[in-house]
Each structure stands twice: as structure tokens, then as C-alpha cells.
PDB file of C-alpha atoms in Angstrom:
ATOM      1  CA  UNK A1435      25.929  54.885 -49.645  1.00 45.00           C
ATOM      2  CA  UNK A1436      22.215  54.131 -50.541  1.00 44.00           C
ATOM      3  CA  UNK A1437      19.697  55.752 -48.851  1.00 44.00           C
ATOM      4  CA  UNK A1438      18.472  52.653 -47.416  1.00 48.00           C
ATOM      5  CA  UNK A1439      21.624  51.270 -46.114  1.00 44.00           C
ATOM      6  CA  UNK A1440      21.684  54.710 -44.497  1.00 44.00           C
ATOM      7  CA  UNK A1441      18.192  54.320 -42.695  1.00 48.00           C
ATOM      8  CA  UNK A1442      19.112  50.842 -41.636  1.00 45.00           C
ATOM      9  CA  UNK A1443      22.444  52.115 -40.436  1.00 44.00           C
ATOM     10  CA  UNK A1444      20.791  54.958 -38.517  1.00 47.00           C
ATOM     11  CA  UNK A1445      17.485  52.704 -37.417  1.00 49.00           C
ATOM     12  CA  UNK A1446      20.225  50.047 -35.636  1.00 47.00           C
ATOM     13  CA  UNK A1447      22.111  53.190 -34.257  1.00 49.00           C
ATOM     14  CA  UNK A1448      18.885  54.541 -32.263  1.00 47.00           C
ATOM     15  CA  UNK A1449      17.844  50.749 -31.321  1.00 47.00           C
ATOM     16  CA  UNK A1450      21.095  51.161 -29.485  1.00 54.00           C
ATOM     17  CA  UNK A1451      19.958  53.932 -28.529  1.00 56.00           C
ATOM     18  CA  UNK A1452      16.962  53.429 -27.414  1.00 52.00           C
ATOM     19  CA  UNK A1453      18.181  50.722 -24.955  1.00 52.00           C
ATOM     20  CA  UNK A1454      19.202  53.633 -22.562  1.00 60.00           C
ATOM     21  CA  UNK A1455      15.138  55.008 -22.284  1.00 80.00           C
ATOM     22  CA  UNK A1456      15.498  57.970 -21.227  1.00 97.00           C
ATOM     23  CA  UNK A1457      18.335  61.350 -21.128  1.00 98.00           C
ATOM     24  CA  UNK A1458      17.627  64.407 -18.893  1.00 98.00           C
ATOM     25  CA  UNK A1459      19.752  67.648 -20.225  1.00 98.00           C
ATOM     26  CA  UNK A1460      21.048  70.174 -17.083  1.00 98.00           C
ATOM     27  CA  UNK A1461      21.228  73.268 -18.609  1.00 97.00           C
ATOM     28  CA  UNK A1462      19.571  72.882 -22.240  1.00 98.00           C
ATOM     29  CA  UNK A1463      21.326  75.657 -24.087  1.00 96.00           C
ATOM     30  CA  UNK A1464      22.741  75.986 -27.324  1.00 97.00           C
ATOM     31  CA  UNK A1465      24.095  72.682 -26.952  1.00 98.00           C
ATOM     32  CA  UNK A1466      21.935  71.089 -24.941  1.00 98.00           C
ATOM     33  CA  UNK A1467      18.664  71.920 -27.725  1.00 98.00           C
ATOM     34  CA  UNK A1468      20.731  70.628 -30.431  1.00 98.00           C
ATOM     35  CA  UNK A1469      21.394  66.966 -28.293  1.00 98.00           C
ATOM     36  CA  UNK A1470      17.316  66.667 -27.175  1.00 98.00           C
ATOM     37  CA  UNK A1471      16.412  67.182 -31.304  1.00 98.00           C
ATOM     38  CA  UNK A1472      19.023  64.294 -32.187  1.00 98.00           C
ATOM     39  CA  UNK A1473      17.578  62.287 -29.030  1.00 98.00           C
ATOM     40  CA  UNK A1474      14.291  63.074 -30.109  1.00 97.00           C
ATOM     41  CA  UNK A1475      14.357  61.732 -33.373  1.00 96.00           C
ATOM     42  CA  UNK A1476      16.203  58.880 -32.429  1.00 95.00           C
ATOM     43  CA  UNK A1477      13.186  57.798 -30.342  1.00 95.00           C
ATOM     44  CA  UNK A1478      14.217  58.068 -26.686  1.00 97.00           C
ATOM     45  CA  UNK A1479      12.687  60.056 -24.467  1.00 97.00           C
ATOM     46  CA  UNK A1480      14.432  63.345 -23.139  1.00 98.00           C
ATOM     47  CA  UNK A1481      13.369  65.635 -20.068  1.00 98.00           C
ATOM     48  CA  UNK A1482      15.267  69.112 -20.368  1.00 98.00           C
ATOM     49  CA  UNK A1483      16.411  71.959 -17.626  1.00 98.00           C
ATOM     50  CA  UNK A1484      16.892  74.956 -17.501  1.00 98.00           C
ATOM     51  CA  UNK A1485      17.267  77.960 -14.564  1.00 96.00           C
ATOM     52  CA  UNK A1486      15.425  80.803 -16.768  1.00 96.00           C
ATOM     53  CA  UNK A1487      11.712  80.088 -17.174  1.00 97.00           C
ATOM     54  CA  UNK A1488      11.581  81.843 -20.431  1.00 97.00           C
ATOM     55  CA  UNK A1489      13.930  79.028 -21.758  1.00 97.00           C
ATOM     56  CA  UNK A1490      11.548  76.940 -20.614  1.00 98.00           C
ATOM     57  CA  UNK A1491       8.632  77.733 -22.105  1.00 98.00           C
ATOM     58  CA  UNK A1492      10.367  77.745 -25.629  1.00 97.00           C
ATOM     59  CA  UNK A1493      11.369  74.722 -25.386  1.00 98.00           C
ATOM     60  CA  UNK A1494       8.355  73.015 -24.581  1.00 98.00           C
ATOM     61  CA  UNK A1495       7.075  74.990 -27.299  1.00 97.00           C
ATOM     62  CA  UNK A1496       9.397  73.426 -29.539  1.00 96.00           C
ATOM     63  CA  UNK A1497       8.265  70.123 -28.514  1.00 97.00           C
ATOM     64  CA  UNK A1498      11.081  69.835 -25.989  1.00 98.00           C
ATOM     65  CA  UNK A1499       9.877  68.368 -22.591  1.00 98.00           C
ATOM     66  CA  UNK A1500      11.323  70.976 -20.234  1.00 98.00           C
ATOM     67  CA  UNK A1501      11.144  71.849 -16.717  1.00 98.00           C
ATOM     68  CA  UNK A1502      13.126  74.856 -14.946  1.00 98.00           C
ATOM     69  CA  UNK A1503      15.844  74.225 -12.192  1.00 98.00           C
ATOM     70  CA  UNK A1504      18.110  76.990 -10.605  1.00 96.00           C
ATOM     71  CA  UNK A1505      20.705  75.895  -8.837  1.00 95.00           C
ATOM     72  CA  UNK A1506      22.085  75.803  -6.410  1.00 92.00           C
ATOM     73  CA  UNK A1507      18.936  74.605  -4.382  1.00 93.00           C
ATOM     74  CA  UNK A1508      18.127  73.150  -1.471  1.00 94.00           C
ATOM     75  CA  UNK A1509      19.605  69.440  -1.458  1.00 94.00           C
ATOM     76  CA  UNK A1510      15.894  68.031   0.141  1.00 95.00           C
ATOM     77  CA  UNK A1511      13.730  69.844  -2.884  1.00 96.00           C
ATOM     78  CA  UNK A1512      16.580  69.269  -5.597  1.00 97.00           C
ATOM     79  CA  UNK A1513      15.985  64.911  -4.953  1.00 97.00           C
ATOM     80  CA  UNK A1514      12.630  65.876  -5.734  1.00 97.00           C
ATOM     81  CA  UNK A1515      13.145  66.883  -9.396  1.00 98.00           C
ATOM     82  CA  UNK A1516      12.053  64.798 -11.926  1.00 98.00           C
ATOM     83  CA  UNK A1517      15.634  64.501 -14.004  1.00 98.00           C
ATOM     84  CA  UNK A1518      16.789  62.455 -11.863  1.00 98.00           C
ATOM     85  CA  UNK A1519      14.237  59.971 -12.664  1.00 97.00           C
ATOM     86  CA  UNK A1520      16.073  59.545 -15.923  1.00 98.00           C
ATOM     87  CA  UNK A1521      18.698  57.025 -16.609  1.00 97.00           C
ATOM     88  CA  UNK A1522      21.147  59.128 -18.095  1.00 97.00           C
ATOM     89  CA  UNK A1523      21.441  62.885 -17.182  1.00 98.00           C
ATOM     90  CA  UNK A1524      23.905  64.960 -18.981  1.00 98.00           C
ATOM     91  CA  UNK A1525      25.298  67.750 -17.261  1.00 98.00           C
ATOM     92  CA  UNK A1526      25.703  71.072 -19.659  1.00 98.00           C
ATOM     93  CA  UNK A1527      25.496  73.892 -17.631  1.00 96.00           C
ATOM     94  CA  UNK A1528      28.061  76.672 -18.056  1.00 93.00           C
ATOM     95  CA  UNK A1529      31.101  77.072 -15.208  1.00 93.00           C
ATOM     96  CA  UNK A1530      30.344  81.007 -15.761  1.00 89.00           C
ATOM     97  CA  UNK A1531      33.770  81.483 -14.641  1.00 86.00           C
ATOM     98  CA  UNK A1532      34.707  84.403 -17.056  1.00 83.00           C
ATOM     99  CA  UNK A1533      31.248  86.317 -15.400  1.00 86.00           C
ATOM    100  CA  UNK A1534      33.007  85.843 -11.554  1.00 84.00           C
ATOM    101  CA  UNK A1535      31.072  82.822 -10.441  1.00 86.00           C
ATOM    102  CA  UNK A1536      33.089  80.070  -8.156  1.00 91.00           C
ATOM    103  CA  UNK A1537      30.382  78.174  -7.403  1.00 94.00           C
ATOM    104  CA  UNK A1538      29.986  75.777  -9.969  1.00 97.00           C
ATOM    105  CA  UNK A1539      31.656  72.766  -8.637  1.00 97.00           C
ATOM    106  CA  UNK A1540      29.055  73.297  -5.391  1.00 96.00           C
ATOM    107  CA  UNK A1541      26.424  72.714  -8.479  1.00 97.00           C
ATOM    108  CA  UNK A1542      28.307  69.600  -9.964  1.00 98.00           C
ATOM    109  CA  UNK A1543      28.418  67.919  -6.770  1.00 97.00           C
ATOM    110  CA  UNK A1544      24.288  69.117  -5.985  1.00 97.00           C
ATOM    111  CA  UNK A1545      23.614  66.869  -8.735  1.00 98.00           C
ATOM    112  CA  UNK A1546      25.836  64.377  -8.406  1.00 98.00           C
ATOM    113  CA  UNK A1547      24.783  63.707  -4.643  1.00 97.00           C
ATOM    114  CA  UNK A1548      20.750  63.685  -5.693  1.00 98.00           C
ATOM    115  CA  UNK A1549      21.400  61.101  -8.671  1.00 98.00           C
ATOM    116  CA  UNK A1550      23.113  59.022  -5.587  1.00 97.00           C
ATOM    117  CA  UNK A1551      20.344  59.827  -3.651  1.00 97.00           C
ATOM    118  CA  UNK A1552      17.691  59.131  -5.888  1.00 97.00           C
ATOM    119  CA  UNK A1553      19.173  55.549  -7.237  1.00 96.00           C
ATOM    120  CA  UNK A1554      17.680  55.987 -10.995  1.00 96.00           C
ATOM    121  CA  UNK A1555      20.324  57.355 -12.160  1.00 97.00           C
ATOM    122  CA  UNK A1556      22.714  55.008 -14.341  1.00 96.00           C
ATOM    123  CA  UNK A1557      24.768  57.281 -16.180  1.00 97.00           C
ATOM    124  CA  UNK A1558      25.983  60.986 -15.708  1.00 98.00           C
ATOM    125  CA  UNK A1559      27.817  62.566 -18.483  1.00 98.00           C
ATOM    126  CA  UNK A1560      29.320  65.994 -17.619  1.00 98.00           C
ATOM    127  CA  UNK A1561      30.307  68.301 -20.299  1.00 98.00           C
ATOM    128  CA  UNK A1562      33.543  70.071 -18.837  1.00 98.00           C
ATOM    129  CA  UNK A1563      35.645  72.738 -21.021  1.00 97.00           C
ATOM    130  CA  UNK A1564      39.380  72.310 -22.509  1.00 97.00           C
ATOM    131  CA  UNK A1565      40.120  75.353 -20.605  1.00 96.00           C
ATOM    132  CA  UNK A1566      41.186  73.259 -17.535  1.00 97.00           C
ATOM    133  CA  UNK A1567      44.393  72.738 -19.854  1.00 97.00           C
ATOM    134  CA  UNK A1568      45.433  76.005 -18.998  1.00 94.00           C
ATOM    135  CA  UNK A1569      48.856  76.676 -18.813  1.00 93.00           C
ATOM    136  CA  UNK A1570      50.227  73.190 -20.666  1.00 96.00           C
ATOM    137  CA  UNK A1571      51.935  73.501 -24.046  1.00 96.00           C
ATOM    138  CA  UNK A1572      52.815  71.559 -26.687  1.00 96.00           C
ATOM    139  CA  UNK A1573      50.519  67.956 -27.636  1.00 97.00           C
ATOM    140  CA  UNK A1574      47.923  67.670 -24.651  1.00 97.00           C
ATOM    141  CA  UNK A1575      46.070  64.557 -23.732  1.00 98.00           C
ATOM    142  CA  UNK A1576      43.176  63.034 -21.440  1.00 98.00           C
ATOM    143  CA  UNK A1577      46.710  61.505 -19.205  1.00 97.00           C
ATOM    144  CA  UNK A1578      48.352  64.780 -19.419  1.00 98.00           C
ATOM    145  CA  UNK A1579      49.390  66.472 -15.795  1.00 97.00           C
ATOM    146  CA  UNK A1580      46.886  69.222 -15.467  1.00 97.00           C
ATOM    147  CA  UNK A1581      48.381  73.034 -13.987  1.00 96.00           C
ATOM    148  CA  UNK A1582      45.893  73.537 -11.057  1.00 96.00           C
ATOM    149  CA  UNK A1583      47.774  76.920 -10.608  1.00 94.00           C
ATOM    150  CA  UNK A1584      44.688  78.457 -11.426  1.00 92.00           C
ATOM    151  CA  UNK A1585      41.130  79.009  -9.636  1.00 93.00           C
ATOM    152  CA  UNK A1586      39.703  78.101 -13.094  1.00 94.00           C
ATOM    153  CA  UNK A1587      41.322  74.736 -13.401  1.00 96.00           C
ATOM    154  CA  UNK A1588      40.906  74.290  -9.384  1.00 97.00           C
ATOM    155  CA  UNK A1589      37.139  74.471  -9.839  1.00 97.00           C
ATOM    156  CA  UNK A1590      36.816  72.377 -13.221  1.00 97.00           C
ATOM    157  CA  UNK A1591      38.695  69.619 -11.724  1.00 98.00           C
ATOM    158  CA  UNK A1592      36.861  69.159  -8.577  1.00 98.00           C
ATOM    159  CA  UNK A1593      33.545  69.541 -10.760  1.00 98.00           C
ATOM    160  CA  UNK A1594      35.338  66.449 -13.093  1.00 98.00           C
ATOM    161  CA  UNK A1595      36.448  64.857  -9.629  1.00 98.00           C
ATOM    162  CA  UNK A1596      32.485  64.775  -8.282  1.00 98.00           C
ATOM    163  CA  UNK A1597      31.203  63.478 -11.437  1.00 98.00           C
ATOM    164  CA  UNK A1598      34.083  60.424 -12.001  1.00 98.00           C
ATOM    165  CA  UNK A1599      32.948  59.632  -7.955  1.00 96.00           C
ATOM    166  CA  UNK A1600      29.402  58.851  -9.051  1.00 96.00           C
ATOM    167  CA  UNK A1601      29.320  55.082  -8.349  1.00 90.00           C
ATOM    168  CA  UNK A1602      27.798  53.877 -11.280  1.00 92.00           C
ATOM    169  CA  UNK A1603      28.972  55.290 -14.549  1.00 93.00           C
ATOM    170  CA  UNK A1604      30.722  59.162 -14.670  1.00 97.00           C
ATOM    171  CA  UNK A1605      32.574  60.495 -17.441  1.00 98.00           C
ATOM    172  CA  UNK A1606      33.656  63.642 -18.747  1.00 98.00           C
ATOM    173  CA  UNK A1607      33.939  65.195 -22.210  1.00 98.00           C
ATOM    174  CA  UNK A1608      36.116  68.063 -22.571  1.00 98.00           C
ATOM    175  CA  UNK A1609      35.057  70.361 -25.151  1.00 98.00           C
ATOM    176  CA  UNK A1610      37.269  72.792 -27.250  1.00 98.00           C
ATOM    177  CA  UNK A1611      35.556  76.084 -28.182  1.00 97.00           C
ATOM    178  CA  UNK A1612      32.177  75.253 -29.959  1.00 98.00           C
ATOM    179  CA  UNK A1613      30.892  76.223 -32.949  1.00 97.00           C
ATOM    180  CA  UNK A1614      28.016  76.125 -35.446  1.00 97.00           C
ATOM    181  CA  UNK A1615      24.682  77.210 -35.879  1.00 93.00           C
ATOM    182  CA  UNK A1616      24.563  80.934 -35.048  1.00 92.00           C
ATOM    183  CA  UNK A1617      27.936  80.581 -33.590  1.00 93.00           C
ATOM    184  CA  UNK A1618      29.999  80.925 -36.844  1.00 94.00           C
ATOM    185  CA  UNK A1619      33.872  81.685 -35.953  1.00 92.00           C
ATOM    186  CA  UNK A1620      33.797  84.851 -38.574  1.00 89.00           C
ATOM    187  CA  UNK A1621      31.943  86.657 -36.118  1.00 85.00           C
ATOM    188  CA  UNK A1622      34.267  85.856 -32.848  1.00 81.00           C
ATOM    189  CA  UNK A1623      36.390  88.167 -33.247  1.00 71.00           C
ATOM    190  CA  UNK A1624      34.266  91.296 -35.025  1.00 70.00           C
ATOM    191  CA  UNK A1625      34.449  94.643 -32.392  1.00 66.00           C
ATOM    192  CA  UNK A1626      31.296  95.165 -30.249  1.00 64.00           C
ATOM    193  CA  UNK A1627      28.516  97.516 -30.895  1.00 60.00           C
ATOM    194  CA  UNK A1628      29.939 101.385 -30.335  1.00 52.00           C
ATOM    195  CA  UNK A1629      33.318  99.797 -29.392  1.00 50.00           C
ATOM    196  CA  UNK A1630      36.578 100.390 -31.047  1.00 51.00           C
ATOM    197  CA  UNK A1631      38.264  97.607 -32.680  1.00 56.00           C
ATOM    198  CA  UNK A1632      41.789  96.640 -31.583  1.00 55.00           C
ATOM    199  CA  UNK A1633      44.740  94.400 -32.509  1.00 64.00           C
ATOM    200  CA  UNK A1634      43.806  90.863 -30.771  1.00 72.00           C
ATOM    201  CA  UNK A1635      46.848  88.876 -29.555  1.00 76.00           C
ATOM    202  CA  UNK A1636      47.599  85.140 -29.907  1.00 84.00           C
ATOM    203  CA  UNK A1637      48.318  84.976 -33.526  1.00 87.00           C
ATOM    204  CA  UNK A1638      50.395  81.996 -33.645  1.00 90.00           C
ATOM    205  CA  UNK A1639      48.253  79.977 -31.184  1.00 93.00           C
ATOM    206  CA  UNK A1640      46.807  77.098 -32.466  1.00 96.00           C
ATOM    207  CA  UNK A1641      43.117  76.726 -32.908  1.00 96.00           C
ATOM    208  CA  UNK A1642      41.158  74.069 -30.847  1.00 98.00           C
ATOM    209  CA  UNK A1643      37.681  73.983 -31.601  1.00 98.00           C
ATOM    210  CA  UNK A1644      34.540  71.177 -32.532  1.00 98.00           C
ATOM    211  CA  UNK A1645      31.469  71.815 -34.342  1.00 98.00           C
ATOM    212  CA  UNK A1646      28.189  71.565 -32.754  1.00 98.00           C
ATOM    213  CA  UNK A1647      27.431  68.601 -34.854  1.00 98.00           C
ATOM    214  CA  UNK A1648      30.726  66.201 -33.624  1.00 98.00           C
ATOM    215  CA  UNK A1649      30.158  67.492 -29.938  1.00 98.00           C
ATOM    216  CA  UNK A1650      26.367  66.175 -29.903  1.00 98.00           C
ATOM    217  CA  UNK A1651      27.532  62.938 -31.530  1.00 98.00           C
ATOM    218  CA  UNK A1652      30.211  62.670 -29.631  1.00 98.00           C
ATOM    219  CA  UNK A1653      27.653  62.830 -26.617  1.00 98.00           C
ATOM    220  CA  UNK A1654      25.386  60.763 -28.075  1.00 98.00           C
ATOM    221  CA  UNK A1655      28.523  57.942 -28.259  1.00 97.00           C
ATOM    222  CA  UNK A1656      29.144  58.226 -24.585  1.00 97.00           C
ATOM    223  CA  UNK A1657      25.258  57.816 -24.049  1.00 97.00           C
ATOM    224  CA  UNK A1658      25.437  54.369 -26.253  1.00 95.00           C
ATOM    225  CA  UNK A1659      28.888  52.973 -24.990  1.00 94.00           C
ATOM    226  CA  UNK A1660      28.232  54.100 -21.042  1.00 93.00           C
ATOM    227  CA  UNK A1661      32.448  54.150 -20.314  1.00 93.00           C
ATOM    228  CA  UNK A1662      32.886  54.456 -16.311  1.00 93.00           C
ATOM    229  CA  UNK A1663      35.206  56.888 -15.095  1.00 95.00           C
ATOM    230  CA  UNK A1664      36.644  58.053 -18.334  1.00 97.00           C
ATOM    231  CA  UNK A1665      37.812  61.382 -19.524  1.00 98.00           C
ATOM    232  CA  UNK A1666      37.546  62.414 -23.125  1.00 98.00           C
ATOM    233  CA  UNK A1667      38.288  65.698 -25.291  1.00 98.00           C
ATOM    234  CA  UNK A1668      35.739  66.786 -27.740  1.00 98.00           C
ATOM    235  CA  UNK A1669      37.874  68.582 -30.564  1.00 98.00           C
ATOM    236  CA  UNK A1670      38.606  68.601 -34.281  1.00 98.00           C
ATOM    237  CA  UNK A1671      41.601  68.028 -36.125  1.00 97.00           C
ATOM    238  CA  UNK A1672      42.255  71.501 -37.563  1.00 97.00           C
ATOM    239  CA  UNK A1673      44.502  73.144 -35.700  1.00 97.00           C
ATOM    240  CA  UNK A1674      45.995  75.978 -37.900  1.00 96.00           C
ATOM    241  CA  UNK A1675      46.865  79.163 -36.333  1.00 94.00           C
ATOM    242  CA  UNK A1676      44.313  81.337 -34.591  1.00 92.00           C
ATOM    243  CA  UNK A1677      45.589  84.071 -37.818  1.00 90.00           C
ATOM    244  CA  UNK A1678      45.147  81.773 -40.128  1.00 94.00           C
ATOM    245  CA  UNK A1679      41.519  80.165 -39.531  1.00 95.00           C
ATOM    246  CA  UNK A1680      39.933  83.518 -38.231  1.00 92.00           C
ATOM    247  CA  UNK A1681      40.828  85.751 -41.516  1.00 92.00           C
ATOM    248  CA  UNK A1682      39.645  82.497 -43.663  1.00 94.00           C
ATOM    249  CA  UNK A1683      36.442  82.465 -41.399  1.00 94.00           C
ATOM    250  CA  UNK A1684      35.492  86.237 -41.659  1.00 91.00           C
ATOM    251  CA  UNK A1685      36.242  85.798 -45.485  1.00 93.00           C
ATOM    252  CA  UNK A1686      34.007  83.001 -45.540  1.00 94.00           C
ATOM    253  CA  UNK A1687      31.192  85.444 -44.409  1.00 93.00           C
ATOM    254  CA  UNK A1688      32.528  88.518 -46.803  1.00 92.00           C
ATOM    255  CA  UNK A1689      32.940  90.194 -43.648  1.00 90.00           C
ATOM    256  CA  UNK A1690      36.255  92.459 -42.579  1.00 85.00           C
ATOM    257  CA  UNK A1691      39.358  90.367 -41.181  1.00 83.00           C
ATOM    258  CA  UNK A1692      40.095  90.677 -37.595  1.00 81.00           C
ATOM    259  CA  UNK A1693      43.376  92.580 -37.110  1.00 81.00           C
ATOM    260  CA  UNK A1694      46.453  90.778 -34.886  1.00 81.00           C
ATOM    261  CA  UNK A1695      48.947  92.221 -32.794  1.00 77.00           C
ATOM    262  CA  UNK A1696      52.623  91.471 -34.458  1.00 71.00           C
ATOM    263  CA  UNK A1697      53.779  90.759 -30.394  1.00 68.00           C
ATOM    264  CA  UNK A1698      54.206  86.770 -30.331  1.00 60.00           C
ATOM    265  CA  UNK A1699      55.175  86.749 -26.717  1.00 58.00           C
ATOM    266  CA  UNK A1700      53.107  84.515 -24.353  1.00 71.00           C
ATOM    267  CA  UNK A1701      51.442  83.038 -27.099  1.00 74.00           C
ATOM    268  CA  UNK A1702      50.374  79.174 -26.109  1.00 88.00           C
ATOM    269  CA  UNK A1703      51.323  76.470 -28.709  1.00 94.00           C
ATOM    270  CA  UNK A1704      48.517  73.904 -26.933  1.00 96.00           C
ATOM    271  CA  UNK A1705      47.094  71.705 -29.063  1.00 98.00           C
ATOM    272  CA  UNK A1706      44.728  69.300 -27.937  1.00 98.00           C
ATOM    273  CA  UNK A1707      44.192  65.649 -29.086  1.00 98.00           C
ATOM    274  CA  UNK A1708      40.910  63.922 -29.738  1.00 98.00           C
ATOM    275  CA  UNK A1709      42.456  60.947 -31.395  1.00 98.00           C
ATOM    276  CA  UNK A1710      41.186  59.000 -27.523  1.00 98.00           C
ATOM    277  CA  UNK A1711      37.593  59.690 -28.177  1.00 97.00           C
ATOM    278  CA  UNK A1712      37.601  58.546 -31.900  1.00 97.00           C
ATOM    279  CA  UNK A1713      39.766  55.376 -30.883  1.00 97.00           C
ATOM    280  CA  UNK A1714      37.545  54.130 -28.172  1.00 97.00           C
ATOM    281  CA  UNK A1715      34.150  55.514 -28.844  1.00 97.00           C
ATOM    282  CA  UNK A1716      35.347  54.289 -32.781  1.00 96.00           C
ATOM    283  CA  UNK A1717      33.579  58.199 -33.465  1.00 97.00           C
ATOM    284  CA  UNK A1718      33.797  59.386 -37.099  1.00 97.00           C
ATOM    285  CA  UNK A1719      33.727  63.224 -36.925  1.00 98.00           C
ATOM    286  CA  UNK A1720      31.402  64.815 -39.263  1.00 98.00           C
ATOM    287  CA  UNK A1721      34.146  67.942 -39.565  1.00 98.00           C
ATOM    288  CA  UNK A1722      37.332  67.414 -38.545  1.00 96.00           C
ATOM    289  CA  UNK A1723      38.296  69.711 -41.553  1.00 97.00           C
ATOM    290  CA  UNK A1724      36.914  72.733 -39.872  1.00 97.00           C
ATOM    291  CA  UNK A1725      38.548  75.076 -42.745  1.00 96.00           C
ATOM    292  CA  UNK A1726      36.566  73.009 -45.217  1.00 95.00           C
ATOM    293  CA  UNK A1727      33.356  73.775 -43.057  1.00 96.00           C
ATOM    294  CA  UNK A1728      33.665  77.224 -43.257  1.00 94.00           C
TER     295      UNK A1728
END
């Protein structure tokens, strides 16, 4: 491809784009700074959160329009805030679940409620997690009957549940286990500072990850295409065992191989598909070779 059939192809991608105006970013993080540089430089206009003020004041440093918001807050003062003046918001704060934390479907449906309140609002994207497939096995799908056994999968479902309720256009994207940019599998498994390392389990498990890259376009897709009331996972094709990728990755990065317990029992053989998102948002993924990444 030519370098100028690739700036008209990305020029008539961001007047597409651009159609949408403006994107606020709940909880710009990792994930959320790499979206507002791609929405940025696409030409829209982006308005970023985020609860620590710190975090705020780097990214307006970085040229990232940024304002803080904690939640939860007070449902009269949280109508107030400027994101939901935006036409899209997407939502990509963390569930926290693994720190204790129960309350983040109370924060899903705080936001959802003040985008209905507000009436701006046209679009709300949440960015949920693949762990809510907890406890399935085998090939799992957007249509497959989710285990609500769990408190985890309890809470990510009603957060889903609020969002798909918005009465304009909700959707979800399920991510698998991100990485990229400072987040480079190799490192995953390595033993903490002072701590000892020990045999990890899960082998045989397949992996189910996406890179940063394929989850921001994949974002960006569901900005452009505005689906109502549609669930989608956010995951790569490579789904070799957890053994398998994780030596290749720490080898990648000259670095000692993490070191598997020889017990198989218990050990999941989920693998999750993300042939729906590349069907109907027709998404290309940068790498869904994530061996040849590494």
C-alpha cells in the first residue's frame, strides 16, 4: 500500500470519525491514554477522567483535556460534570474486584443514570472484562450462558445490564487480559521484589489476551458503527497454552522462564471467540498473532 492511499484511507476513517464530535474517557488509564492519543489525532475532540488528581494533571500536561471525578458521588453534583456533555462517553474504569471492592456496578449505573439525566449523551461504550466467563469451558461466545455463581460475574453483569438499559445506544466490549506498552507478558509472571518464586499453576490453560493496539481500535469501531445493545469480546486469535506463550514471552525479553506446576487438575480449557467483533464491526486486528508480536 502507498503511502497516500494510506492517508486517504486513514483521512476518510477519522471523517467518520469525526461525525461523532466529541468522546469523554471514565477512568483514563493505561487504556484509556492510549484511546484519547488515537482520538486526538483523528481530530475529534476528547474530555478525559480520572479519580486521582495527579493523573490529572499529567494528562493535561500531555495535551490530554482532563478533569478528575471520584466516584461514587453524589447523583445531584455527578449531572453536573462536564463528560456528560459529550456524545459518546466510554466507560474504562477498573471493577477493582481482585482489591475487595463490590461497588462497581453502584458506579456503572451513577453514570449511566446522569447520561439519562443529562440528555447529551448518544452513545455509552463500557469496557467490561472476559472474566465474567468464569467458570465456562470449552469455545465461549457473546450468546454463551454466563455462570453467575460468582460475586465477580454477579457484579460485571449487572454493570453490563445498566449500560445495555441506556436508552439510546449501550454496548459492551469484553476484553481478554491486555497487553502492550509497558505491559509486556514476559514480565507477568516474574516473582515480586524480596519474594520467592514458586511453581504457577494453569499450564495447559489456554491464553486469551488482546494487545493494546486491537483493543483501542476495536473501541474506536464501536465509536464509528454506534451498535445498540450489543455485546462484543475484545481478544486475539492466539490461544496456545498459558506454558507455551509465557516461556516464549520471557525469552523474548532474555529474561528467566516462569516455572509451572506439573498438577493439571482444575485447569480451565476456555477459550474465547472474537470472530463476532471482526464479523460485524468488519475489524482487522493489527495482532492476532500475538506469538509473532512478541
Amino acid at each position: 500500500m502507498s503511502k497516500k492511499t494510506s492517508e486517504k484511507m486513514m483521512q476518510k476513517h477519522a471523517s467518520k470519525m469525526e461525525a461523532h464530535s466529541s468522546v469523554g474517557i471514565i477512568g483514563c488509564g493505561w487504556l484509556g491514554k492510549a484511546l484519547a492519543i488515537s482520538l486526538l489525532e483523528k481530530g475529534l475532540s476528547v474530555l478525559a477522567t480520572s479519580s486521582k488528581l495527579d493523573n490529572v494533571d499529567k494528562l493535561n500536561q500531555q495535551g490530554i483535556h482532563a478533569q478528575q471525578l471520584t466516584l461514587p458521588i453524589d447523583d445531584t453534583e455527578l449531572v453536573q460534570h462536564d463528560v456528560f456533555t459529550q456524545q459518546c462517553i466510554v466507560i474504562a474504569i477498573t471493577p477493582q474486584l481482585r482489591q475487595g471492592r463490590t461497588d462497581y456496578a453502584i458506579k456503572i449505573a451513577q453514570l449511566v443514570n446522569a447520561a439519562q439525566q443529562k440528555g447529551l449523551v448518544q452513545h455509552i461504550i463500557l469496557l467490561s472484562s472476559t472474566a465474567i466467563y468464569h467458570g465456562l469451558e470449552g469455545s465461549v461466545n457473546e450468546n454463551s450462558q454466563l455462570c453467575l455463581t460468582t460475586e465477580k460475574a454477579q457484579i460485571l453483569n449487572a454493570a453490563e445490564q445498566f449500560v445495555l438499559s441506556f436508552s439510546k445506544h449501550g454496548c459492551v466490549l469484553r476484553l481478554a487480559g491486555l497487553i502492550g506498552p509497558e505491559r509486556h507478558p514476559g514480565k507477568f509472571l516474574l516473582p515480586k521484589k524480596g519474594r520467592v518464586n514458586k511453581a504457577l499453576s494453569n499450564s495447559t490453560a489456554p491464553v486469551n489476551l488482546i494487545h493494546q493496539k486491537d483493543a483501542v481500535g476495536l473501541i474506536e469501531s464501536l465509536i464509528e458503527t454506534q451498535p445498540k445493545q450489543e455485546i462484543f469480546n475484545g481478544v486475539s486469535d492466539t490461544h496456545v497454552s498459558k506454558l507455551e506463550y509465557y516461556q516464549a514471552a520471557a525469552e523474548a525479553l532474555s529474561l528467566q522462564p516462569p516455572v509451572f506446576s506439573k498438577e493439571h487438575s482444575n485447569e480451565t480449557t476456555r477459550v474465547i471467540s472474537g470472530e463476532k467483533a471482526k464479523q460485524v464491526l468488519n475489524y482487522k486486528f493489527i495482532y492476532p498473532d500475538l506469538l509473532t508480536w512478541l
